[in-house]
Coordinates of C-alpha atoms and ligand atoms in Angstrom, one line a residue:
X979 CA -22.1 5.0 -45.0
X980 CA -23.3 6.7 -41.8
X981 CA -21.8 5.7 -38.4
X982 CA -25.2 4.1 -37.5
X983 CA -24.1 1.1 -39.5
X984 CA -22.4 -0.4 -36.5
X985 CA -23.9 -2.1 -33.5
X986 CA -22.8 -3.3 -30.1
X987 CA -21.8 -6.9 -30.9
X988 CA -21.2 -8.0 -27.3
X989 CA -20.4 -6.3 -24.0
X990 CA -19.8 -7.0 -20.3
X991 CA -18.3 -4.9 -17.5
X992 CA -17.5 -5.2 -13.8
X993 CA -14.6 -5.2 -11.4
X994 CA -11.4 -7.0 -12.0
X995 CA -8.5 -7.9 -9.6
X996 CA -10.7 -7.4 -6.5
X997 CA -8.6 -8.7 -3.6
X998 CA -10.6 -10.4 -0.8
X999 CA -9.3 -11.7 2.5
X1000 CA -11.6 -13.3 5.1
X1001 CA -10.8 -14.5 8.6
X1002 CA -13.1 -17.1 10.1
X1003 CA -12.7 -17.2 13.9
X1004 CA -13.7 -20.4 15.7
X1005 CA -16.8 -19.9 17.8
X1006 CA -15.4 -21.9 20.7
X1007 CA -11.8 -20.6 20.4
X1008 CA -11.6 -17.1 18.9
X1009 CA -7.8 -17.4 18.5
X1010 CA -8.2 -20.4 16.2
X1011 CA -8.6 -19.0 12.7
X1012 CA -9.2 -20.1 9.1
X1013 CA -8.4 -17.7 6.3
X1014 CA -9.2 -17.4 2.6
X1015 CA -7.5 -15.0 0.1
X1016 CA -9.0 -14.5 -3.4
X1017 CA -8.5 -12.3 -6.5
X1018 CA -11.9 -12.0 -8.2
X1019 CA -13.2 -10.7 -11.5
X1020 CA -16.9 -10.2 -11.7
X1021 CA -18.6 -9.1 -15.0
X1022 CA -22.2 -8.2 -15.6
X1023 CA -24.1 -8.1 -18.9
X1024 CA -27.6 -7.8 -20.2
X1025 CA -29.5 -6.2 -23.1
X1026 CA -30.9 -3.4 -20.9
X1027 CA -27.2 -2.3 -20.4
X1028 CA -26.8 -1.6 -24.2
X1029 CA -27.9 2.1 -23.9
X1030 CA -25.0 2.7 -21.5
X1031 CA -22.6 1.9 -24.5
X1032 CA -24.7 3.2 -27.4
X1033 CA -26.6 6.2 -25.9
X1034 CA -24.3 7.2 -23.0
X1035 CA -27.2 6.4 -20.6
X1036 CA -25.8 5.4 -17.3
X1037 CA -29.1 4.7 -15.6
X1038 CA -29.0 0.9 -15.8
X1039 CA -25.3 0.7 -14.8
X1040 CA -24.6 -1.0 -11.5
X1041 CA -21.3 0.8 -10.9
X1042 CA -18.2 -1.4 -10.9
X1043 CA -17.5 0.2 -7.5
X1044 CA -20.8 -1.3 -6.3
X1045 CA -19.7 -4.7 -7.6
X1046 CA -16.5 -4.5 -5.6
X1047 CA -18.4 -3.5 -2.5
X1048 CA -20.7 -6.4 -2.9
X1049 CA -17.9 -8.9 -3.2
X1050 CA -16.5 -7.7 0.1
X1051 CA -19.9 -7.5 1.8
X1052 CA -20.7 -11.1 0.7
X1053 CA -17.3 -12.2 2.0
X1054 CA -18.3 -10.8 5.4
X1055 CA -21.9 -11.9 5.7
X1056 CA -22.0 -15.3 4.0
X1057 CA -21.7 -18.4 6.2
X1058 CA -18.0 -19.3 6.8
X1059 CA -18.3 -22.5 4.9
X1060 CA -19.5 -20.6 1.8
X1061 CA -16.7 -18.1 1.8
X1062 CA -13.9 -20.6 2.6
X1063 CA -14.9 -22.7 -0.3
X1064 CA -14.1 -20.8 -3.5
X1065 CA -16.7 -22.6 -5.7
X1066 CA -19.5 -21.9 -3.1
X1067 CA -18.5 -18.3 -2.8
X1068 CA -18.6 -17.9 -6.6
X1069 CA -22.1 -19.5 -6.8
X1070 CA -23.3 -17.2 -4.1
X1071 CA -21.9 -14.2 -5.9
X1072 CA -23.5 -14.9 -9.3
X1073 CA -26.8 -15.7 -7.6
X1074 CA -26.7 -12.5 -5.6
X1075 CA -26.3 -10.2 -8.7
X1076 CA -29.1 -12.0 -10.7
X1077 CA -31.5 -12.1 -7.8
X1078 CA -30.8 -8.5 -6.8
X1079 CA -30.9 -6.8 -10.2
X1080 CA -33.8 -7.9 -12.6
X1081 CA -32.2 -6.1 -15.5
X1082 CA -28.9 -8.0 -15.3
X1083 CA -29.0 -11.1 -17.5
X1084 CA -25.6 -12.7 -17.1
X1085 CA -22.9 -12.8 -14.4
X1086 CA -19.4 -14.2 -14.9
X1087 CA -17.1 -14.7 -11.9
X1088 CA -13.5 -15.8 -12.2
X1089 CA -11.6 -16.4 -9.0
X1090 CA -8.0 -17.2 -8.1
X1091 CA -7.3 -18.6 -4.6
X1092 CA -4.0 -17.7 -3.0
X1093 CA -2.6 -20.3 -0.7
X1094 CA -2.4 -19.9 3.0
X1095 CA -1.4 -23.2 4.7
X1096 CA -1.4 -23.5 8.5
X1097 CA 2.1 -23.4 10.0
X1098 CA 2.8 -26.6 11.9
X1099 CA 5.5 -26.1 14.6
X1100 CA 7.3 -28.7 16.7
X1101 CA 5.2 -30.3 19.4
X1102 CA 7.2 -28.5 22.0
X1103 CA 6.1 -25.2 20.4
X1104 CA 2.4 -26.3 20.3
X1105 CA 2.1 -28.1 16.9
X1106 CA -0.4 -26.6 14.4
X1107 CA -0.5 -22.9 15.0
X1108 CA -3.9 -21.3 15.5
X1109 CA -3.5 -18.3 13.3
X1110 CA -0.1 -18.4 11.4
X1111 CA 0.0 -19.5 7.8
X1112 CA 2.6 -19.9 5.0
X1113 CA 2.4 -19.5 1.2
X1114 CA 3.7 -23.0 0.5
X1115 CA 3.7 -23.0 -3.2
X1116 CA 2.9 -20.8 -6.2
X1117 CA 0.1 -23.0 -7.5
X1118 CA -3.3 -21.5 -7.3
X1119 CA -6.8 -22.9 -7.4
X1120 CA -9.2 -21.3 -9.9
X1121 CA -12.9 -21.2 -10.2
X1122 CA -15.2 -19.9 -13.0
X1123 CA -18.9 -19.6 -12.5
X1124 CA -21.4 -18.2 -15.0
X1125 CA -25.1 -17.8 -14.4
X1126 CA -27.8 -16.5 -16.7
X1127 CA -31.4 -15.6 -16.6
X1128 CA -33.1 -18.3 -18.8
X1129 CA -36.9 -18.2 -19.2
X1130 CA -37.3 -16.1 -16.0
X1131 CA -35.2 -18.5 -13.9
X1132 CA -31.6 -18.0 -12.7
X1133 CA -29.6 -20.9 -14.1
X1134 CA -26.0 -21.9 -13.6
X1135 CA -24.6 -22.3 -17.1
X1136 CA -21.0 -23.0 -16.3
X1137 CA -19.0 -24.1 -13.2
X1138 CA -15.3 -24.9 -13.5
X1139 CA -12.6 -25.6 -11.0
X1140 CA -8.9 -25.5 -12.0
X1141 CA -5.3 -25.2 -11.1
X1142 CA -2.6 -22.9 -12.4
X1143 CA 1.0 -22.3 -11.6
X1144 CA 1.7 -25.9 -10.5
X1145 CA 5.4 -26.2 -11.4
X1146 CA 6.7 -29.8 -11.7
X1147 CA 9.9 -31.4 -13.0
X1148 CA 11.0 -35.0 -13.4
X1149 CA 14.7 -35.7 -14.2
X1150 CA 14.0 -39.1 -15.8
X1151 CA 11.0 -41.2 -17.0
X1152 CA 10.3 -39.1 -20.1
X1153 CA 11.2 -39.8 -23.7
X1154 CA 10.3 -38.4 -27.1
X1155 CA 11.0 -40.4 -30.2
X1156 CA 9.3 -41.8 -33.3
X1157 CA 8.0 -38.4 -34.3
X1158 CA 7.5 -37.2 -37.9
X1159 CA 10.8 -36.3 -39.6
X1160 CA 11.3 -34.2 -42.7
X1161 CA 13.8 -31.7 -44.0
X1162 CA 12.8 -29.1 -41.3
X1163 CA 13.5 -31.6 -38.5
X1164 CA 16.7 -31.1 -36.4
X1165 CA 15.5 -32.5 -33.0
X1166 CA 17.2 -35.8 -32.0
X1167 CA 15.2 -38.6 -30.6
X1168 CA 15.6 -38.9 -26.9
X1169 CA 14.8 -41.9 -24.6
X1170 CA 15.5 -40.2 -21.3
X1171 CA 15.0 -36.5 -20.8
X1172 CA 13.9 -33.9 -18.3
X1173 CA 10.2 -33.2 -18.3
X1174 CA 9.1 -29.9 -16.7
X1175 CA 5.9 -28.1 -17.0
X1176 CA 3.6 -25.6 -15.2
X1177 CA 0.3 -27.3 -15.0
X1178 CA -2.8 -25.2 -15.9
X1179 CA -6.0 -27.1 -16.1
X1180 CA -9.7 -26.5 -15.7
X1181 CA -12.5 -29.0 -15.2
X1182 CA -16.2 -28.7 -15.7
X1183 CA -18.6 -29.5 -12.9
X1184 CA -22.1 -30.5 -13.7
X1185 CA -24.7 -29.9 -11.0
X1186 CA -28.4 -31.0 -11.0
X1187 CA -30.4 -29.1 -13.5
X1188 CA -32.4 -26.9 -11.1
X1189 CA -32.6 -23.1 -10.8
X1190 CA -29.5 -21.8 -8.9
X1191 CA -31.4 -20.5 -5.9
X1192 CA -32.8 -24.1 -5.5
X1193 CA -29.4 -25.6 -6.0
X1194 CA -28.0 -23.4 -3.3
X1195 CA -30.5 -24.8 -0.8
X1196 CA -29.5 -28.4 -1.6
X1197 CA -26.4 -30.4 -0.7
X1198 CA -23.6 -29.4 -3.1
X1199 CA -20.7 -31.7 -4.0
X1200 CA -17.6 -31.4 -1.8
X1201 CA -15.7 -29.1 -4.2
X1202 CA -12.5 -29.2 -2.1
X1203 CA -12.2 -33.0 -2.3
X1204 CA -12.7 -32.8 -6.1
X1205 CA -10.0 -30.1 -6.3
X1206 CA -7.5 -32.2 -4.2
X1207 CA -8.3 -35.3 -6.3
X1208 CA -7.5 -33.4 -9.6
X1209 CA -4.2 -32.1 -8.1
X1210 CA -3.3 -35.5 -6.7
X1211 CA -4.0 -37.5 -9.9
X1212 CA -2.1 -34.9 -11.9
X1213 CA 1.0 -35.2 -9.7
X1214 CA 0.7 -39.0 -9.4
X1215 CA 0.5 -39.5 -13.2
X1216 CA 3.2 -37.0 -13.8
X1217 CA 5.5 -38.9 -11.5
X1218 CA 4.6 -42.5 -12.4
X1219 CA 3.9 -42.3 -16.1
X1220 CA 6.7 -43.5 -18.3
X1221 CA 6.1 -40.5 -20.5
X1222 CA 6.2 -41.0 -24.3
X1223 CA 5.3 -37.3 -24.8
X1224 CA 3.5 -34.4 -23.0
X1225 CA 0.5 -35.3 -25.1
X1226 CA 0.3 -38.9 -23.9
X1227 CA 0.9 -38.0 -20.3
X1228 CA -1.7 -35.3 -20.1
X1229 CA -4.3 -37.7 -21.6
X1230 CA -3.5 -40.2 -18.9
X1231 CA -4.0 -37.5 -16.3
X1232 CA -7.4 -36.7 -17.6
X1233 CA -8.3 -40.4 -17.8
X1234 CA -7.4 -41.0 -14.2
X1235 CA -9.4 -38.0 -13.0
X1236 CA -12.5 -39.0 -14.9
X1237 CA -12.1 -42.7 -13.8
X1238 CA -12.2 -41.7 -10.1
X1239 CA -15.7 -42.4 -8.8
X1240 CA -15.3 -39.4 -6.4
X1241 CA -15.3 -37.2 -9.5
X1242 CA -18.6 -38.2 -11.0
X1243 CA -19.7 -34.6 -11.3
X1244 CA -16.7 -33.7 -13.4
X1245 CA -17.6 -34.0 -17.1
X1246 CA -14.3 -33.0 -18.7
X1247 CA -10.9 -31.6 -18.0
X1248 CA -8.8 -29.3 -20.2
X1249 CA -5.0 -29.2 -19.7
X1250 CA -2.6 -26.6 -21.0
X1251 CA 1.0 -27.8 -20.4
X1252 CA 4.1 -25.9 -21.6
X1253 CA 7.1 -28.2 -22.3
X1254 CA 9.9 -26.3 -20.5
X1255 CA 13.0 -27.4 -22.2
X1256 CA 16.3 -28.2 -20.4
X1257 CA 19.1 -28.4 -22.9
X1258 CA 22.3 -30.4 -22.1
X1259 CA 25.4 -28.1 -22.2
X1260 CA 28.2 -28.9 -24.5
X1261 CA 31.4 -29.1 -22.3
X1262 CA 33.5 -30.5 -25.2
X1263 CA 35.8 -27.5 -24.9
X1264 CA 37.3 -29.3 -21.8
X1265 CA 37.0 -32.8 -23.3
X1266 CA 34.1 -33.4 -20.9
X1267 CA 31.2 -35.4 -22.2
X1268 CA 27.8 -34.0 -21.2
X1269 CA 25.6 -34.4 -24.3
X1270 CA 24.8 -38.1 -24.2
X1271 CA 21.6 -39.1 -22.4
X1272 CA 23.6 -41.2 -19.9
X1273 CA 26.1 -38.6 -18.9
X1274 CA 24.1 -35.4 -19.3
X1275 CA 24.2 -33.7 -15.9
X1276 CA 24.4 -30.0 -16.5
X1277 CA 21.6 -28.3 -18.4
X1278 CA 20.5 -24.9 -19.6
X1279 CA 16.9 -24.3 -18.3
X1280 CA 15.3 -22.3 -21.2
X1281 CA 12.4 -20.0 -20.5
X1282 CA 11.5 -19.6 -24.1
X1283 CA 10.5 -20.8 -26.5
X1284 CA 8.6 -23.6 -24.9
X1285 CA 6.4 -26.3 -26.4
X1286 CA 2.7 -25.8 -25.5
X1287 CA 0.4 -28.8 -25.5
X1288 CA -3.4 -28.4 -24.9
X1289 CA -6.0 -31.1 -24.7
X1290 CA -9.6 -31.5 -23.4
X1291 CA -10.4 -35.0 -22.1
X1292 CA -14.2 -35.6 -21.8
X1293 CA -16.5 -38.4 -20.9
X1294 CA -18.1 -40.1 -23.9
X1295 CA -21.8 -40.6 -23.9
X1296 CA -21.5 -44.4 -23.2
X1297 CA -19.4 -43.9 -20.1
X1298 CA -22.1 -41.7 -18.6
X1299 CA -24.4 -44.7 -18.4
Ligands
URC190 O1 6.4 -34.3 -25.6 C1 6.7 -33.6 -26.6 N1 5.7 -33.4 -27.5 C2 6.0 -32.7 -28.7 O2 5.1 -32.5 -29.5 C3 7.3 -32.2 -28.9 N2 7.9 -31.5 -29.8 C4 9.2 -31.3 -29.5 O3 10.0 -30.7 -30.2 N3 9.4 -31.9 -28.3 C5 8.3 -32.5 -27.9 N4 7.9 -33.2 -26.7

């Protein structure tokens, strides 16, 4: 068989790990700042780019360096509100590439927001500082936006918000018993255990079915309020649920988020939760009891292996009515 019996099955390219930092200075008080820091991946695709892979023809290639320049340029020239809101920034970015380059058919943007929270000093030192910030947690907000040219129109085909790296632990209020047992099972049933996980989730946001340039002229949902709501419900259910398992608790988190009337544009939420095991240490060598649920106080935090539980919780057709 000749080498021509292969074809390009799929392809996309662009810039990854583009670091963006934007300062927004208050118009009335230039020392009062807001800041946003993002890591962005932006990938382009389209059938007219196929020759760049198959025929070494670079003529249709918008250089990945140009993609990086564009991400920085848009961070500078877009209205402050559109850069400070990661979802809006992503929507502007995908729209830019499809409205600028007729031969690009699809743009995918994945963004990670790095936290910068304003430092609040004692009142004697002036309270909330105008331009000093702290990284108060490793959790990150994520956004994915995908836009495609459909029938000559620029359409938003995917918009997702999310969280990653949100590390939580509860030292009681979690059990795991009644599970299937067979000759491979060694795990003891437990009625009170440590539950720790690093929350990763993403939720789909459905906007009105209009071309993206039209959507961008309309009033968009308050994406930051939705993001806070997802984080708050996740933490609330984690703390309050008398957990029967990671599976049962994550389902309740999804239920709470979708039941909140403020989240009507959220159609589903996917969780990925590792079960980070804490194992009671056997101190029997000193005659000290540490293995029973009631007296276990010293544990070995184990990095691996961990359980890994995934679920997508979605609205059923009836609940959309
Ligand atoms: O919440 C849990 N779900 C499981 O499926 C599982 N399996 C296991 O060993 N421990 C746990 N915990």
